[in-house]
Amino acid sequence: FADSGRLQQVLHNLLENALRYTEAGGRIDVLVESAPGEARLTVSDTGVGIPAEDLPYIFERFFRSKASRRVNPGGSGLGLSIVRWIVEAHKGRMTVESQLGRGSSFTVHLPVI
């Protein structure tokens, strides 16, 4: 059971970030897969990436790394915190992998009931 509108918002925010931080000619992939007991949605890009020291903070409200502010001076720093809130409200969790200058992958893990 899920709120389709809120999950649509999760996908929208993740895609919007991928588009915002991936240069022209880059690549954005969306993967939906089933695993034992969960469904996964991964949005990956070949964008600017996130510095390792910033990864623990990226889901906090209003946090924006220096690298993201350079690439995109606008934005409030709320998108990823909203994504995490929605996912956790669905009893799920978020994971992220990123390398500076090589891109990021955000994965939504949702339990299957």
A tleap script that builds the chain and sets N, CA, C and O, in Angstrom:
source leaprc.protein.ff14SB
mol = sequence {
  NPHE ALA ASP SER GLY ARG LEU GLN GLN VAL
  LEU HIE ASN LEU LEU GLU ASN ALA LEU ARG
  TYR THR GLU ALA GLY GLY ARG ILE ASP VAL
  LEU VAL GLU SER ALA PRO GLY GLU ALA ARG
  LEU THR VAL SER ASP THR GLY VAL GLY ILE
  PRO ALA GLU ASP LEU PRO TYR ILE PHE GLU
  ARG PHE PHE ARG SER LYS ALA SER ARG ARG
  VAL ASN PRO GLY GLY SER GLY LEU GLY LEU
  SER ILE VAL ARG TRP ILE VAL GLU ALA HIE
  LYS GLY ARG MET THR VAL GLU SER GLN LEU
  GLY ARG GLY SER SER PHE THR VAL HIE LEU
  PRO VAL CILE
}
set mol.1.N position { 0.850 -1.170 0.000 }
set mol.1.CA position { 0.000 0.000 0.000 }
set mol.1.C position { 0.889 1.225 0.000 }
set mol.1.O position { 1.806 1.329 0.815 }
set mol.2.N position { 0.631 2.144 -0.897 }
set mol.2.CA position { 1.484 3.326 -1.011 }
set mol.2.C position { 0.673 4.510 -1.502 }
set mol.2.O position { -0.365 4.351 -2.145 }
set mol.3.N position { 1.161 5.690 -1.190 }
set mol.3.CA position { 0.569 6.929 -1.684 }
set mol.3.C position { 1.236 7.232 -3.021 }
set mol.3.O position { 2.363 7.726 -3.063 }
set mol.4.N position { 0.541 6.936 -4.100 }
set mol.4.CA position { 1.139 7.083 -5.432 }
set mol.4.C position { 1.566 8.518 -5.720 }
set mol.4.O position { 2.577 8.735 -6.388 }
set mol.5.N position { 0.824 9.491 -5.234 }
set mol.5.CA position { 1.183 10.892 -5.460 }
set mol.5.C position { 2.501 11.249 -4.787 }
set mol.5.O position { 3.327 11.958 -5.361 }
set mol.6.N position { 2.692 10.760 -3.578 }
set mol.6.CA position { 3.947 11.043 -2.861 }
set mol.6.C position { 5.122 10.311 -3.504 }
set mol.6.O position { 6.219 10.862 -3.594 }
set mol.7.N position { 4.902 9.077 -3.952 }
set mol.7.CA position { 5.997 8.354 -4.608 }
set mol.7.C position { 6.338 8.989 -5.951 }
set mol.7.O position { 7.487 8.950 -6.390 }
set mol.8.N position { 5.339 9.569 -6.595 }
set mol.8.CA position { 5.589 10.319 -7.819 }
set mol.8.C position { 6.474 11.533 -7.513 }
set mol.8.O position { 7.347 11.887 -8.305 }
set mol.9.N position { 6.243 12.159 -6.371 }
set mol.9.CA position { 7.049 13.296 -5.937 }
set mol.9.C position { 8.498 12.869 -5.684 }
set mol.9.O position { 9.429 13.608 -6.003 }
set mol.10.N position { 8.684 11.685 -5.116 }
set mol.10.CA position { 10.032 11.153 -4.892 }
set mol.10.C position { 10.763 11.033 -6.228 }
set mol.10.O position { 11.881 11.525 -6.378 }
set mol.11.N position { 10.129 10.380 -7.188 }
set mol.11.CA position { 10.760 10.208 -8.494 }
set mol.11.C position { 11.020 11.557 -9.157 }
set mol.11.O position { 12.088 11.768 -9.731 }
set mol.12.N position { 10.071 12.455 -9.085 }
set mol.12.CA position { 10.234 13.784 -9.672 }
set mol.12.C position { 11.438 14.507 -9.070 }
set mol.12.O position { 12.256 15.059 -9.806 }
set mol.13.N position { 11.555 14.512 -7.746 }
set mol.13.CA position { 12.671 15.208 -7.095 }
set mol.13.C position { 14.013 14.584 -7.460 }
set mol.13.O position { 14.982 15.301 -7.712 }
set mol.14.N position { 14.077 13.253 -7.491 }
set mol.14.CA position { 15.337 12.591 -7.833 }
set mol.14.C position { 15.722 12.868 -9.287 }
set mol.14.O position { 16.892 13.111 -9.584 }
set mol.15.N position { 14.742 12.831 -10.191 }
set mol.15.CA position { 15.034 13.133 -11.598 }
set mol.15.C position { 15.414 14.598 -11.790 }
set mol.15.O position { 16.320 14.915 -12.561 }
set mol.16.N position { 14.725 15.481 -11.093 }
set mol.16.CA position { 15.039 16.905 -11.200 }
set mol.16.C position { 16.479 17.179 -10.760 }
set mol.16.O position { 17.198 17.936 -11.413 }
set mol.17.N position { 16.893 16.567 -9.660 }
set mol.17.CA position { 18.281 16.734 -9.203 }
set mol.17.C position { 19.261 16.170 -10.223 }
set mol.17.O position { 20.277 16.797 -10.527 }
set mol.18.N position { 18.959 14.994 -10.747 }
set mol.18.CA position { 19.859 14.392 -11.736 }
set mol.18.C position { 19.999 15.301 -12.955 }
set mol.18.O position { 21.103 15.485 -13.466 }
set mol.19.N position { 18.892 15.868 -13.422 }
set mol.19.CA position { 18.939 16.784 -14.570 }
set mol.19.C position { 19.713 18.057 -14.235 }
set mol.19.O position { 20.471 18.568 -15.060 }
set mol.20.N position { 19.518 18.553 -13.041 }
set mol.20.CA position { 20.143 19.805 -12.624 }
set mol.20.C position { 21.668 19.672 -12.523 }
set mol.20.O position { 22.394 20.614 -12.842 }
set mol.21.N position { 22.149 18.517 -12.085 }
set mol.21.CA position { 23.577 18.367 -11.813 }
set mol.21.C position { 24.321 17.517 -12.835 }
set mol.21.O position { 25.479 17.161 -12.616 }
set mol.22.N position { 23.666 17.187 -13.952 }
set mol.22.CA position { 24.320 16.448 -15.029 }
set mol.22.C position { 24.448 17.364 -16.234 }
set mol.22.O position { 23.463 17.930 -16.709 }
set mol.23.N position { 25.661 17.500 -16.716 }
set mol.23.CA position { 25.904 18.382 -17.856 }
set mol.23.C position { 25.347 17.788 -19.140 }
set mol.23.O position { 25.088 16.587 -19.222 }
set mol.24.N position { 25.165 18.645 -20.144 }
set mol.24.CA position { 24.713 18.199 -21.459 }
set mol.24.C position { 25.637 17.083 -21.953 }
set mol.24.O position { 26.858 17.170 -21.821 }
set mol.25.N position { 25.044 16.046 -22.518 }
set mol.25.CA position { 25.822 14.907 -22.994 }
set mol.25.C position { 26.010 13.839 -21.930 }
set mol.25.O position { 26.504 12.750 -22.222 }
set mol.26.N position { 25.620 14.145 -20.691 }
set mol.26.CA position { 25.718 13.160 -19.612 }
set mol.26.C position { 24.601 12.136 -19.723 }
set mol.26.O position { 23.804 12.146 -20.660 }
set mol.27.N position { 24.573 11.255 -18.736 }
set mol.27.CA position { 23.604 10.161 -18.779 }
set mol.27.C position { 22.841 10.080 -17.455 }
set mol.27.O position { 23.412 10.256 -16.379 }
set mol.28.N position { 21.548 9.812 -17.560 }
set mol.28.CA position { 20.696 9.583 -16.389 }
set mol.28.C position { 19.968 8.268 -16.628 }
set mol.28.O position { 19.346 8.071 -17.672 }
set mol.29.N position { 20.052 7.372 -15.653 }
set mol.29.CA position { 19.392 6.068 -15.754 }
set mol.29.C position { 18.405 5.907 -14.610 }
set mol.29.O position { 18.645 6.370 -13.495 }
set mol.30.N position { 17.300 5.249 -14.898 }
set mol.30.CA position { 16.305 4.901 -13.886 }
set mol.30.C position { 16.145 3.389 -13.925 }
set mol.30.O position { 15.897 2.807 -14.981 }
set mol.31.N position { 16.287 2.765 -12.777 }
set mol.31.CA position { 16.176 1.312 -12.667 }
set mol.31.C position { 15.137 0.981 -11.611 }
set mol.31.O position { 15.197 1.488 -10.490 }
set mol.32.N position { 14.190 0.136 -11.966 }
set mol.32.CA position { 13.202 -0.370 -11.020 }
set mol.32.C position { 13.403 -1.875 -10.961 }
set mol.32.O position { 13.418 -2.554 -11.988 }
set mol.33.N position { 13.557 -2.389 -9.740 }
set mol.33.CA position { 13.795 -3.819 -9.618 }
set mol.33.C position { 13.158 -4.371 -8.352 }
set mol.33.O position { 12.848 -3.642 -7.411 }
set mol.34.N position { 12.978 -5.674 -8.364 }
set mol.34.CA position { 12.421 -6.390 -7.228 }
set mol.34.C position { 13.542 -7.167 -6.560 }
set mol.34.O position { 14.394 -7.752 -7.230 }
set mol.35.N position { 13.534 -7.168 -5.245 }
set mol.35.CA position { 14.487 -7.945 -4.455 }
set mol.35.C position { 13.673 -8.631 -3.362 }
set mol.35.O position { 12.535 -8.237 -3.112 }
set mol.36.N position { 14.224 -9.635 -2.716 }
set mol.36.CA position { 13.458 -10.307 -1.663 }
set mol.36.C position { 12.951 -9.312 -0.601 }
set mol.36.O position { 13.735 -8.685 0.111 }
set mol.37.N position { 11.624 -9.190 -0.519 }
set mol.37.CA position { 11.010 -8.351 0.499 }
set mol.37.C position { 10.986 -6.866 0.208 }
set mol.37.O position { 10.476 -6.090 1.016 }
set mol.38.N position { 11.528 -6.449 -0.934 }
set mol.38.CA position { 11.514 -5.018 -1.222 }
set mol.38.C position { 11.478 -4.729 -2.710 }
set mol.38.O position { 11.828 -5.565 -3.542 }
set mol.39.N position { 11.045 -3.519 -3.015 }
set mol.39.CA position { 11.113 -2.972 -4.365 }
set mol.39.C position { 12.145 -1.855 -4.319 }
set mol.39.O position { 12.236 -1.131 -3.328 }
set mol.40.N position { 12.925 -1.712 -5.391 }
set mol.40.CA position { 13.962 -0.682 -5.438 }
set mol.40.C position { 13.774 0.205 -6.658 }
set mol.40.O position { 13.432 -0.258 -7.747 }
set mol.41.N position { 14.005 1.476 -6.446 }
set mol.41.CA position { 14.011 2.463 -7.518 }
set mol.41.C position { 15.334 3.201 -7.413 }
set mol.41.O position { 15.623 3.812 -6.384 }
set mol.42.N position { 16.138 3.153 -8.460 }
set mol.42.CA position { 17.434 3.828 -8.462 }
set mol.42.C position { 17.482 4.843 -9.588 }
set mol.42.O position { 17.158 4.538 -10.736 }
set mol.43.N position { 17.895 6.062 -9.240 }
set mol.43.CA position { 18.147 7.104 -10.227 }
set mol.43.C position { 19.640 7.392 -10.173 }
set mol.43.O position { 20.160 7.823 -9.144 }
set mol.44.N position { 20.327 7.153 -11.287 }
set mol.44.CA position { 21.779 7.349 -11.378 }
set mol.44.C position { 22.086 8.394 -12.437 }
set mol.44.O position { 21.363 8.535 -13.423 }
set mol.45.N position { 23.166 9.118 -12.214 }
set mol.45.CA position { 23.576 10.115 -13.203 }
set mol.45.C position { 25.094 10.145 -13.316 }
set mol.45.O position { 25.808 9.576 -12.490 }
set mol.46.N position { 25.564 10.812 -14.345 }
set mol.46.CA position { 26.998 11.008 -14.554 }
set mol.46.C position { 27.362 12.459 -14.272 }
set mol.46.O position { 28.247 13.029 -14.909 }
set mol.47.N position { 26.668 13.040 -13.311 }
set mol.47.CA position { 26.828 14.458 -12.999 }
set mol.47.C position { 28.044 14.781 -12.159 }
set mol.47.O position { 29.025 14.036 -12.143 }
set mol.48.N position { 27.967 15.900 -11.461 }
set mol.48.CA position { 29.110 16.444 -10.722 }
set mol.48.C position { 29.483 15.608 -9.511 }
set mol.48.O position { 30.619 15.686 -9.045 }
set mol.49.N position { 28.562 14.811 -8.989 }
set mol.49.CA position { 28.840 14.000 -7.813 }
set mol.49.C position { 28.789 14.810 -6.532 }
set mol.49.O position { 28.623 16.030 -6.546 }
set mol.50.N position { 28.937 14.098 -5.424 }
set mol.50.CA position { 28.846 14.705 -4.096 }
set mol.50.C position { 30.118 14.366 -3.339 }
set mol.50.O position { 30.509 13.200 -3.293 }
set mol.51.N position { 30.775 15.358 -2.742 }
set mol.51.CA position { 31.980 15.065 -1.965 }
set mol.51.C position { 31.673 14.083 -0.830 }
set mol.51.O position { 30.626 14.185 -0.191 }
set mol.52.N position { 32.566 13.148 -0.579 }
set mol.52.CA position { 32.362 12.116 0.440 }
set mol.52.C position { 32.030 12.717 1.804 }
set mol.52.O position { 31.202 12.174 2.536 }
set mol.53.N position { 32.668 13.830 2.145 }
set mol.53.CA position { 32.426 14.432 3.462 }
set mol.53.C position { 31.027 15.033 3.589 }
set mol.53.O position { 30.568 15.298 4.700 }
set mol.54.N position { 30.343 15.251 2.458 }
set mol.54.CA position { 28.991 15.808 2.485 }
set mol.54.C position { 27.900 14.737 2.506 }
set mol.54.O position { 26.755 15.036 2.847 }
set mol.55.N position { 28.232 13.512 2.152 }
set mol.55.CA position { 27.220 12.460 2.053 }
set mol.55.C position { 26.394 12.260 3.326 }
set mol.55.O position { 25.188 12.039 3.219 }
set mol.56.N position { 26.988 12.326 4.533 }
set mol.56.CA position { 26.149 12.134 5.732 }
set mol.56.C position { 25.093 13.221 5.936 }
set mol.56.O position { 24.178 13.033 6.738 }
set mol.57.N position { 25.194 14.334 5.244 }
set mol.57.CA position { 24.320 15.484 5.490 }
set mol.57.C position { 23.313 15.766 4.382 }
set mol.57.O position { 22.447 16.625 4.554 }
set mol.58.N position { 23.398 15.079 3.265 }
set mol.58.CA position { 22.610 15.489 2.097 }
set mol.58.C position { 21.098 15.356 2.271 }
set mol.58.O position { 20.340 15.993 1.540 }
set mol.59.N position { 20.646 14.538 3.229 }
set mol.59.CA position { 19.214 14.398 3.450 }
set mol.59.C position { 18.704 15.335 4.539 }
set mol.59.O position { 17.524 15.292 4.889 }
set mol.60.N position { 19.577 16.178 5.074 }
set mol.60.CA position { 19.160 17.140 6.094 }
set mol.60.C position { 18.542 18.370 5.429 }
set mol.60.O position { 18.978 18.802 4.361 }
set mol.61.N position { 17.521 18.922 6.081 }
set mol.61.CA position { 16.854 20.101 5.533 }
set mol.61.C position { 17.843 21.250 5.365 }
set mol.61.O position { 18.666 21.512 6.242 }
set mol.62.N position { 17.751 21.911 4.256 }
set mol.62.CA position { 18.509 23.121 3.900 }
set mol.62.C position { 19.989 22.876 3.626 }
set mol.62.O position { 20.721 23.830 3.363 }
set mol.63.N position { 20.458 21.618 3.679 }
set mol.63.CA position { 21.874 21.378 3.409 }
set mol.63.C position { 22.126 21.427 1.912 }
set mol.63.O position { 21.409 20.803 1.129 }
set mol.64.N position { 23.151 22.174 1.523 }
set mol.64.CA position { 23.621 22.216 0.138 }
set mol.64.C position { 25.131 22.240 0.175 }
set mol.64.O position { 25.723 23.106 0.820 }
set mol.65.N position { 25.758 21.307 -0.502 }
set mol.65.CA position { 27.219 21.270 -0.517 }
set mol.65.C position { 27.758 22.446 -1.322 }
set mol.65.O position { 27.046 23.039 -2.133 }
set mol.66.N position { 29.012 22.769 -1.089 }
set mol.66.CA position { 29.647 23.844 -1.853 }
set mol.66.C position { 29.619 23.531 -3.340 }
set mol.66.O position { 29.391 24.416 -4.165 }
set mol.67.N position { 29.854 22.266 -3.680 }
set mol.67.CA position { 29.869 21.866 -5.091 }
set mol.67.C position { 28.499 22.104 -5.732 }
set mol.67.O position { 28.426 22.580 -6.865 }
set mol.68.N position { 27.417 21.781 -5.027 }
set mol.68.CA position { 26.086 21.975 -5.611 }
set mol.68.C position { 25.741 23.451 -5.736 }
set mol.68.O position { 25.061 23.853 -6.681 }
set mol.69.N position { 26.206 24.263 -4.789 }
set mol.69.CA position { 25.937 25.708 -4.873 }
set mol.69.C position { 26.678 26.341 -6.041 }
set mol.69.O position { 26.192 27.301 -6.640 }
set mol.70.N position { 27.862 25.804 -6.371 }
set mol.70.CA position { 28.611 26.329 -7.520 }
set mol.70.C position { 27.887 26.004 -8.825 }
set mol.70.O position { 27.757 26.859 -9.701 }
set mol.71.N position { 27.417 24.762 -8.947 }
set mol.71.CA position { 26.769 24.329 -10.181 }
set mol.71.C position { 25.392 24.947 -10.326 }
set mol.71.O position { 24.999 25.352 -11.420 }
set mol.72.N position { 24.655 25.019 -9.221 }
set mol.72.CA position { 23.292 25.529 -9.254 }
set mol.72.C position { 23.076 26.432 -8.044 }
set mol.72.O position { 22.744 25.951 -6.961 }
set mol.73.N position { 23.264 27.741 -8.224 }
set mol.73.CA position { 23.153 28.646 -7.080 }
set mol.73.C position { 21.747 28.746 -6.490 }
set mol.73.O position { 21.597 29.183 -5.348 }
set mol.74.N position { 20.721 28.356 -7.231 }
set mol.74.CA position { 19.354 28.382 -6.707 }
set mol.74.C position { 19.077 27.146 -5.874 }
set mol.74.O position { 19.980 26.352 -5.611 }
set mol.75.N position { 17.860 26.986 -5.469 }
set mol.75.CA position { 17.468 25.807 -4.702 }
set mol.75.C position { 17.493 26.077 -3.213 }
set mol.75.O position { 18.238 26.925 -2.722 }
set mol.76.N position { 16.655 25.330 -2.508 }
set mol.76.CA position { 16.504 25.560 -1.071 }
set mol.76.C position { 17.184 24.518 -0.212 }
set mol.76.O position { 17.355 24.728 0.989 }
set mol.77.N position { 17.582 23.387 -0.801 }
set mol.77.CA position { 18.144 22.325 0.000 }
set mol.77.C position { 17.081 21.486 0.687 }
set mol.77.O position { 17.368 20.813 1.677 }
set mol.78.N position { 15.859 21.517 0.176 }
set mol.78.CA position { 14.773 20.745 0.790 }
set mol.78.C position { 14.418 19.473 0.029 }
set mol.78.O position { 13.815 18.567 0.604 }
set mol.79.N position { 14.773 19.384 -1.239 }
set mol.79.CA position { 14.330 18.268 -2.073 }
set mol.79.C position { 14.657 16.898 -1.526 }
set mol.79.O position { 13.770 16.050 -1.421 }
set mol.80.N position { 15.916 16.659 -1.173 }
set mol.80.CA position { 16.296 15.334 -0.691 }
set mol.80.C position { 15.750 15.042 0.697 }
set mol.80.O position { 15.492 13.884 1.025 }
set mol.81.N position { 15.570 16.067 1.514 }
set mol.81.CA position { 14.972 15.811 2.835 }
set mol.81.C position { 13.504 15.421 2.680 }
set mol.81.O position { 13.000 14.591 3.436 }
set mol.82.N position { 12.823 16.011 1.709 }
set mol.82.CA position { 11.434 15.632 1.430 }
set mol.82.C position { 11.376 14.203 0.897 }
set mol.82.O position { 10.511 13.421 1.290 }
set mol.83.N position { 12.296 13.871 0.007 }
set mol.83.CA position { 12.365 12.508 -0.526 }
set mol.83.C position { 12.530 11.511 0.623 }
set mol.83.O position { 11.798 10.524 0.697 }
set mol.84.N position { 13.471 11.761 1.505 }
set mol.84.CA position { 13.701 10.830 2.618 }
set mol.84.C position { 12.458 10.734 3.505 }
set mol.84.O position { 12.084 9.641 3.929 }
set mol.85.N position { 11.822 11.866 3.785 }
set mol.85.CA position { 10.631 11.869 4.633 }
set mol.85.C position { 9.536 10.998 4.025 }
set mol.85.O position { 8.916 10.201 4.729 }
set mol.86.N position { 9.294 11.144 2.730 }
set mol.86.CA position { 8.256 10.358 2.055 }
set mol.86.C position { 8.605 8.869 2.094 }
set mol.86.O position { 7.753 8.033 2.397 }
set mol.87.N position { 9.850 8.548 1.787 }
set mol.87.CA position { 10.277 7.145 1.771 }
set mol.87.C position { 10.143 6.533 3.164 }
set mol.87.O position { 9.643 5.417 3.304 }
set mol.88.N position { 10.581 7.245 4.180 }
set mol.88.CA position { 10.477 6.722 5.541 }
set mol.88.C position { 9.022 6.611 5.997 }
set mol.88.O position { 8.696 5.723 6.784 }
set mol.89.N position { 8.141 7.496 5.517 }
set mol.89.CA position { 6.713 7.398 5.830 }
set mol.89.C position { 6.104 6.128 5.235 }
set mol.89.O position { 5.070 5.649 5.702 }
set mol.90.N position { 6.749 5.592 4.208 }
set mol.90.CA position { 6.327 4.335 3.592 }
set mol.90.C position { 7.111 3.148 4.160 }
set mol.90.O position { 7.110 2.062 3.580 }
set mol.91.N position { 7.773 3.361 5.289 }
set mol.91.CA position { 8.571 2.321 5.976 }
set mol.91.C position { 9.767 1.866 5.143 }
set mol.91.O position { 10.240 0.737 5.279 }
set mol.92.N position { 10.246 2.758 4.282 }
set mol.92.CA position { 11.389 2.449 3.438 }
set mol.92.C position { 12.636 3.166 3.915 }
set mol.92.O position { 12.669 3.750 4.998 }
set mol.93.N position { 13.663 3.105 3.075 }
set mol.93.CA position { 14.927 3.777 3.383 }
set mol.93.C position { 15.582 4.228 2.082 }
set mol.93.O position { 15.269 3.738 0.997 }
set mol.94.N position { 16.497 5.172 2.230 }
set mol.94.CA position { 17.245 5.727 1.093 }
set mol.94.C position { 18.708 5.355 1.233 }
set mol.94.O position { 19.242 5.317 2.342 }
set mol.95.N position { 19.353 5.083 0.121 }
set mol.95.CA position { 20.807 4.945 0.106 }
set mol.95.C position { 21.344 5.783 -1.040 }
set mol.95.O position { 20.637 6.061 -2.009 }
set mol.96.N position { 22.601 6.182 -0.918 }
set mol.96.CA position { 23.232 6.981 -1.962 }
set mol.96.C position { 24.682 6.549 -2.110 }
set mol.96.O position { 25.367 6.243 -1.134 }
set mol.97.N position { 25.126 6.536 -3.356 }
set mol.97.CA position { 26.529 6.323 -3.684 }
set mol.97.C position { 26.925 7.459 -4.613 }
set mol.97.O position { 26.169 7.825 -5.513 }
set mol.98.N position { 28.107 8.016 -4.393 }
set mol.98.CA position { 28.518 9.127 -5.241 }
set mol.98.C position { 30.027 9.237 -5.265 }
set mol.98.O position { 30.712 8.914 -4.295 }
set mol.99.N position { 30.524 9.696 -6.387 }
set mol.99.CA position { 31.932 10.024 -6.541 }
set mol.99.C position { 32.010 11.405 -7.164 }
set mol.99.O position { 31.373 11.680 -8.181 }
set mol.100.N position { 32.788 12.256 -6.549 }
set mol.100.CA position { 32.949 13.606 -7.041 }
set mol.100.C position { 33.459 13.575 -8.485 }
set mol.100.O position { 34.462 12.930 -8.791 }
set mol.101.N position { 32.749 14.280 -9.355 }
set mol.101.CA position { 33.130 14.338 -10.762 }
set mol.101.C position { 32.691 13.147 -11.591 }
set mol.101.O position { 32.923 13.130 -12.800 }
set mol.102.N position { 32.060 12.142 -10.974 }
set mol.102.CA position { 31.666 10.945 -11.710 }
set mol.102.C position { 30.181 10.650 -11.635 }
set mol.102.O position { 29.672 9.861 -12.431 }
set mol.103.N position { 29.473 11.267 -10.696 }
set mol.103.CA position { 28.035 11.060 -10.635 }
set mol.103.C position { 27.551 10.468 -9.332 }
set mol.103.O position { 28.326 10.208 -8.411 }
set mol.104.N position { 26.236 10.263 -9.279 }
set mol.104.CA position { 25.574 9.787 -8.064 }
set mol.104.C position { 24.487 8.785 -8.415 }
set mol.104.O position { 23.939 8.796 -9.517 }
set mol.105.N position { 24.185 7.912 -7.445 }
set mol.105.CA position { 23.069 6.972 -7.547 }
set mol.105.C position { 22.284 7.032 -6.252 }
set mol.105.O position { 22.826 6.790 -5.173 }
set mol.106.N position { 21.008 7.354 -6.365 }
set mol.106.CA position { 20.103 7.387 -5.223 }
set mol.106.C position { 19.155 6.211 -5.351 }
set mol.106.O position { 18.515 6.037 -6.388 }
set mol.107.N position { 19.059 5.400 -4.304 }
set mol.107.CA position { 18.190 4.231 -4.337 }
set mol.107.C position { 17.142 4.323 -3.234 }
set mol.107.O position { 17.453 4.562 -2.068 }
set mol.108.N position { 15.889 4.125 -3.642 }
set mol.108.CA position { 14.744 4.053 -2.742 }
set mol.108.C position { 14.469 2.561 -2.514 }
set mol.108.O position { 14.276 1.807 -3.467 }
set mol.109.N position { 14.453 2.148 -1.251 }
set mol.109.CA position { 14.146 0.759 -0.880 }
set mol.109.C position { 12.783 0.790 -0.170 }
set mol.109.O position { 12.637 1.408 0.884 }
set mol.110.N position { 11.803 0.122 -0.758 }
set mol.110.CA position { 10.462 0.080 -0.164 }
set mol.110.C position { 10.077 -1.371 0.131 }
set mol.110.O position { 10.272 -2.258 -0.700 }
set mol.111.N position { 9.530 -1.597 1.324 }
set mol.111.CA position { 9.128 -2.973 1.652 }
set mol.111.C position { 7.943 -3.408 0.810 }
set mol.111.O position { 7.057 -2.610 0.500 }
set mol.112.N position { 7.936 -4.679 0.445 }
set mol.112.CA position { 6.832 -5.261 -0.288 }
set mol.112.C position { 5.996 -6.045 0.701 }
set mol.112.O position { 6.494 -6.918 1.412 }
set mol.113.N position { 4.711 -5.716 0.732 }
set mol.113.CA position { 3.815 -6.379 1.699 }
set mol.113.C position { 2.958 -7.387 0.979 }
set mol.113.O position { 2.135 -8.056 1.604 }
savepdb mol mol.pdb
quit
